[in-house]
Amino acid sequence: MSEPLKKPAAIEIHDLHVELGRVPILTGVNARIRKGEITALIGPNGAGKTTLLLAILGMVPYRGRIEIPNGAGRPRIGYVPQHLEFDRGMPVTALDFLCLPRQRPPVWLRHSRRTREKALANLELVEAAHLSKRRLGILSGGELQRVLLAQALLDDPAIVLLDEPSSAVDRSGEELFMSLIKRLKKERNLTMLLVSHDLSMVTRLAGQVICLNRVVLSEGKAAEVLNEKTLSGCFGADKGLLLHDHPWGEDAEINCAYHPDQDHGDH
Amino acid sequence: MDAIYHLMDHLPFAFTGDLFMKRALLAVLLVAPVCAAMGVMVVNFRMAFFSDAISHSAFTGVALGVLFGIDPLYTLVAFGIVVGLAIISVRRLSSLSVDTVIGVFFSFAVALGIVLISARKGLTRDLHSYLYGDVLTVGDGEIALMAALFVAVAVFLTFQFNHLFLIGINERLAKAQGAPVKALEYAYALLLALVVTVSIRVIGLLLVTAMLVVPAAAGRNLARSVRSMFWASVGVGLASGVIGLVASFYWDSATGATIILTASGFFLLSQVTGALRK
């Protein structure tokens, strides 16, 4: 918070309130997501992290202002959801999945050439070209996550929202996913907002961190926010947190673990 | 219509010699692919119970028609649409699970129908052809209605299939991709109610849901992609319809039930094929 904000904002949130079924979920959130950076959104279960992403996507009603400076037109935002729950027996291939929302002709007729080429290029980008004809239901957690990332990038978005991307992903899948995120952010100058419980992932990827529990408790550079005092304030005392002295941010190569109970019912 | 019937005279099948068989074949060729194509979504959305509620609302639909002196075809279609839209609306507004909401409407529609039918003894006669279907008495007006529905479903699935399928995979993701989830849900329910109620004359209210579900389930067993599921379902639906109609002609059995029996045979084959592939 103390550091002067040099980079322009990709998303500015002013006094955001969200109620779901008359239950207040977010109560006056103010935050600034910097352009071209990876910002991690951390907080305990029920803190409203997913709800904040949904509000940015315009999928839940809210009071307050969310500004996404984009010149003319609707800003393009990619979205990687948490735990894609679906019927795993459905015969839908990774290529079908990418083409479904993007092409005019019905998929039962054909894949349109342009969408197909773009989808295949995106699958290659996330090292998943070999999965194009494979059914979604038989993909591993890491493979599915990469396919979801490929679909999030289909419209060449400037902003990508990732909700718990490492949940249900094994260690090697997580490593590959993190290296992809770093590379894509660098190559495409993407703004990424990442919800994560995995502080190891947060410390290795994020330049900025927002600590949320219905309101923003702290916001700033990862090194400033990720300390025992702030985290205890955010998560409560001793939740299995392990922090070391290490370099922070996008090039950090450290092990830092936080193991809260798996969050399956987050707001 | 006469031109179509005249053309059908050239078909090399003895069973199309009579006008009622020509009409029956036309009705099956129109209804079977429509049911199978809509069935792809019924299976993906797990809406078999919804379809059952619509078909069983025909008890009341037919009774209302006879009571008020209107052609029961119109009242059963109208009442089916009312029940379908009511289910979707209540499900959206209440916290009850979808099967509970459908269960309530299912019971209401059947109970009301039985009360009306039992109070007016003469109604039982009229109900018979709707219970089991009676494709051999289908008239030109009904053929025209089925043709219109065929076109409506084809147009709807041409323009909205991709979004609908995405909603079937994951509603939140579909919403994030810009799919008009609520509008599509209502439109699909409306069209499904129409398909179910119009198909009752061919298959019968007891078995019409099977015409939606069984070919699509067989198609799903055989398919490896969305496209192959769609075409396999339509293929199984059409083949079951035609084979079932011809078989019922020679066996003198109920056409709707024979069609569903044929479709069930295809399903069994698909199940074995799917198991062998693994």
Tab-separated table of N, CA, C and O in Angstrom, chain A residues 16 24-30 41-50 52 210-219 230-236 239 258 266-267:
chain	number	residue	atom	x	y	z
A	16	LEU	N	-17.120	-1.819	-3.223
A	16	LEU	CA	-17.923	-2.902	-3.792
A	16	LEU	C	-18.655	-3.688	-2.695
A	16	LEU	O	-18.049	-4.150	-1.730
A	24	PRO	N	-24.449	-10.770	3.381
A	24	PRO	CA	-23.378	-9.919	2.834
A	24	PRO	C	-22.103	-10.732	2.625
A	24	PRO	O	-21.633	-11.395	3.536
A	25	ILE	N	-21.572	-10.691	1.416
A	25	ILE	CA	-20.353	-11.434	1.090
A	25	ILE	C	-19.170	-10.464	0.991
A	25	ILE	O	-18.118	-10.710	1.569
A	26	LEU	N	-19.350	-9.377	0.294
A	26	LEU	CA	-18.316	-8.339	0.218
A	26	LEU	C	-18.921	-7.044	0.757
A	26	LEU	O	-20.041	-6.673	0.397
A	27	THR	N	-18.168	-6.375	1.627
A	27	THR	CA	-18.762	-5.217	2.312
A	27	THR	C	-17.854	-3.998	2.190
A	27	THR	O	-17.217	-3.588	3.147
A	28	GLY	N	-17.764	-3.452	0.998
A	28	GLY	CA	-16.975	-2.240	0.807
A	28	GLY	C	-15.545	-2.525	0.393
A	28	GLY	O	-14.597	-2.059	1.036
A	29	VAL	N	-15.402	-3.281	-0.690
A	29	VAL	CA	-14.053	-3.634	-1.169
A	29	VAL	C	-13.522	-2.517	-2.065
A	29	VAL	O	-14.195	-2.047	-2.979
A	30	ASN	N	-12.305	-2.080	-1.751
A	30	ASN	CA	-11.590	-1.143	-2.615
A	30	ASN	C	-10.278	-1.810	-2.999
A	30	ASN	O	-9.551	-2.276	-2.122
A	41	LEU	N	-5.016	-13.122	-5.003
A	41	LEU	CA	-6.104	-12.792	-4.077
A	41	LEU	C	-6.150	-13.918	-3.057
A	41	LEU	O	-6.449	-15.059	-3.411
A	42	ILE	N	-5.790	-13.579	-1.810
A	42	ILE	CA	-5.771	-14.628	-0.788
A	42	ILE	C	-6.757	-14.280	0.330
A	42	ILE	O	-7.153	-13.124	0.477
A	43	GLY	N	-7.126	-15.274	1.082
A	43	GLY	CA	-8.063	-15.052	2.184
A	43	GLY	C	-8.654	-16.376	2.618
A	43	GLY	O	-8.553	-17.368	1.890
A	44	PRO	N	-9.271	-16.413	3.797
A	44	PRO	CA	-9.816	-17.683	4.296
A	44	PRO	C	-11.062	-18.132	3.506
A	44	PRO	O	-11.574	-17.379	2.682
A	45	ASN	N	-11.531	-19.319	3.825
A	45	ASN	CA	-12.772	-19.808	3.206
A	45	ASN	C	-13.914	-18.835	3.489
A	45	ASN	O	-14.045	-18.332	4.602
A	46	GLY	N	-14.740	-18.586	2.489
A	46	GLY	CA	-15.888	-17.708	2.683
A	46	GLY	C	-15.524	-16.234	2.722
A	46	GLY	O	-16.345	-15.395	3.109
A	47	ALA	N	-14.284	-15.898	2.310
A	47	ALA	CA	-13.847	-14.499	2.361
A	47	ALA	C	-14.443	-13.670	1.234
A	47	ALA	O	-14.441	-12.446	1.286
A	48	GLY	N	-14.958	-14.351	0.197
A	48	GLY	CA	-15.558	-13.622	-0.927
A	48	GLY	C	-14.634	-13.522	-2.129
A	48	GLY	O	-14.869	-12.695	-3.013
A	49	LYS	N	-13.610	-14.374	-2.195
A	49	LYS	CA	-12.631	-14.281	-3.292
A	49	LYS	C	-13.289	-14.616	-4.641
A	49	LYS	O	-13.159	-13.859	-5.602
A	50	THR	N	-13.984	-15.765	-4.669
A	50	THR	CA	-14.640	-16.164	-5.921
A	50	THR	C	-15.720	-15.153	-6.295
A	50	THR	O	-15.880	-14.799	-7.467
A	52	LEU	N	-15.709	-12.013	-5.729
A	52	LEU	CA	-15.073	-10.833	-6.313
A	52	LEU	C	-14.776	-11.077	-7.797
A	52	LEU	O	-15.020	-10.204	-8.639
A	210	ILE	N	-3.403	-9.278	-2.687
A	210	ILE	CA	-4.520	-8.636	-1.986
A	210	ILE	C	-5.036	-9.654	-0.975
A	210	ILE	O	-5.352	-10.789	-1.341
A	211	CYS	N	-5.084	-9.246	0.283
A	211	CYS	CA	-5.592	-10.129	1.325
A	211	CYS	C	-7.037	-9.711	1.616
A	211	CYS	O	-7.292	-8.564	2.014
A	212	LEU	N	-7.959	-10.634	1.390
A	212	LEU	CA	-9.383	-10.300	1.442
A	212	LEU	C	-10.101	-11.122	2.500
A	212	LEU	O	-9.854	-12.317	2.638
A	213	ASN	N	-10.937	-10.463	3.277
A	213	ASN	CA	-11.898	-11.174	4.110
A	213	ASN	C	-13.137	-10.291	4.235
A	213	ASN	O	-13.287	-9.546	5.188
A	214	ARG	N	-13.934	-10.317	3.221
A	214	ARG	CA	-15.119	-9.464	3.020
A	214	ARG	C	-14.760	-8.022	2.672
A	214	ARG	O	-15.462	-7.355	1.955
A	215	VAL	N	-13.656	-7.539	3.260
A	215	VAL	CA	-13.065	-6.258	2.851
A	215	VAL	C	-11.589	-6.537	2.581
A	215	VAL	O	-11.080	-7.601	2.932
A	216	VAL	N	-10.914	-5.572	1.965
A	216	VAL	CA	-9.484	-5.762	1.736
A	216	VAL	C	-8.750	-5.457	3.031
A	216	VAL	O	-8.844	-4.353	3.582
A	217	LEU	N	-8.046	-6.456	3.559
A	217	LEU	CA	-7.308	-6.259	4.815
A	217	LEU	C	-5.923	-5.687	4.552
A	217	LEU	O	-5.420	-4.895	5.325
A	218	SER	N	-5.303	-6.121	3.484
A	218	SER	CA	-4.040	-5.500	3.083
A	218	SER	C	-3.823	-5.738	1.601
A	218	SER	O	-4.360	-6.684	1.018
A	219	GLU	N	-3.025	-4.855	1.019
A	219	GLU	CA	-2.838	-4.883	-0.426
A	219	GLU	C	-1.470	-4.298	-0.720
A	219	GLU	O	-1.093	-3.290	-0.128
A	230	THR	N	0.382	-10.007	8.928
A	230	THR	CA	-0.750	-9.776	8.017
A	230	THR	C	-1.543	-11.061	7.798
A	230	THR	O	-2.776	-11.057	7.808
A	231	LEU	N	-0.797	-12.151	7.607
A	231	LEU	CA	-1.483	-13.417	7.324
A	231	LEU	C	-2.288	-13.909	8.523
A	231	LEU	O	-3.379	-14.451	8.367
A	232	SER	N	-1.741	-13.693	9.732
A	232	SER	CA	-2.498	-14.079	10.921
A	232	SER	C	-3.772	-13.254	11.011
A	232	SER	O	-4.841	-13.755	11.362
A	233	GLY	N	-3.658	-11.966	10.682
A	233	GLY	CA	-4.832	-11.083	10.697
A	233	GLY	C	-5.863	-11.534	9.686
A	233	GLY	O	-7.075	-11.425	9.905
A	234	CYS	N	-5.373	-12.048	8.576
A	234	CYS	CA	-6.280	-12.444	7.487
A	234	CYS	C	-6.892	-13.822	7.741
A	234	CYS	O	-8.098	-14.027	7.618
A	235	PHE	N	-6.021	-14.785	8.095
A	235	PHE	CA	-6.485	-16.169	8.230
A	235	PHE	C	-6.785	-16.566	9.672
A	235	PHE	O	-7.297	-17.646	9.923
A	236	GLY	N	-6.379	-15.772	10.629
A	236	GLY	CA	-6.460	-16.186	12.033
A	236	GLY	C	-5.136	-16.802	12.422
A	236	GLY	O	-4.286	-17.085	11.562
A	239	LYS	N	-2.323	-21.364	11.216
A	239	LYS	CA	-3.109	-22.260	10.366
A	239	LYS	C	-2.176	-23.149	9.558
A	239	LYS	O	-2.459	-23.538	8.435
A	258	TYR	N	1.219	-23.294	2.782
A	258	TYR	CA	0.087	-22.977	3.635
A	258	TYR	C	-0.968	-24.019	3.327
A	258	TYR	O	-1.324	-24.229	2.172
A	266	ASP	N	-16.318	-22.057	-1.210
A	266	ASP	CA	-15.955	-20.657	-1.094
A	266	ASP	C	-16.996	-19.779	-1.771
A	266	ASP	O	-17.671	-20.182	-2.689
A	267	HIS	N	-17.093	-18.566	-1.259
A	267	HIS	CA	-17.988	-17.605	-1.906
A	267	HIS	C	-17.227	-16.836	-2.965
A	267	HIS	O	-16.212	-16.298	-2.749
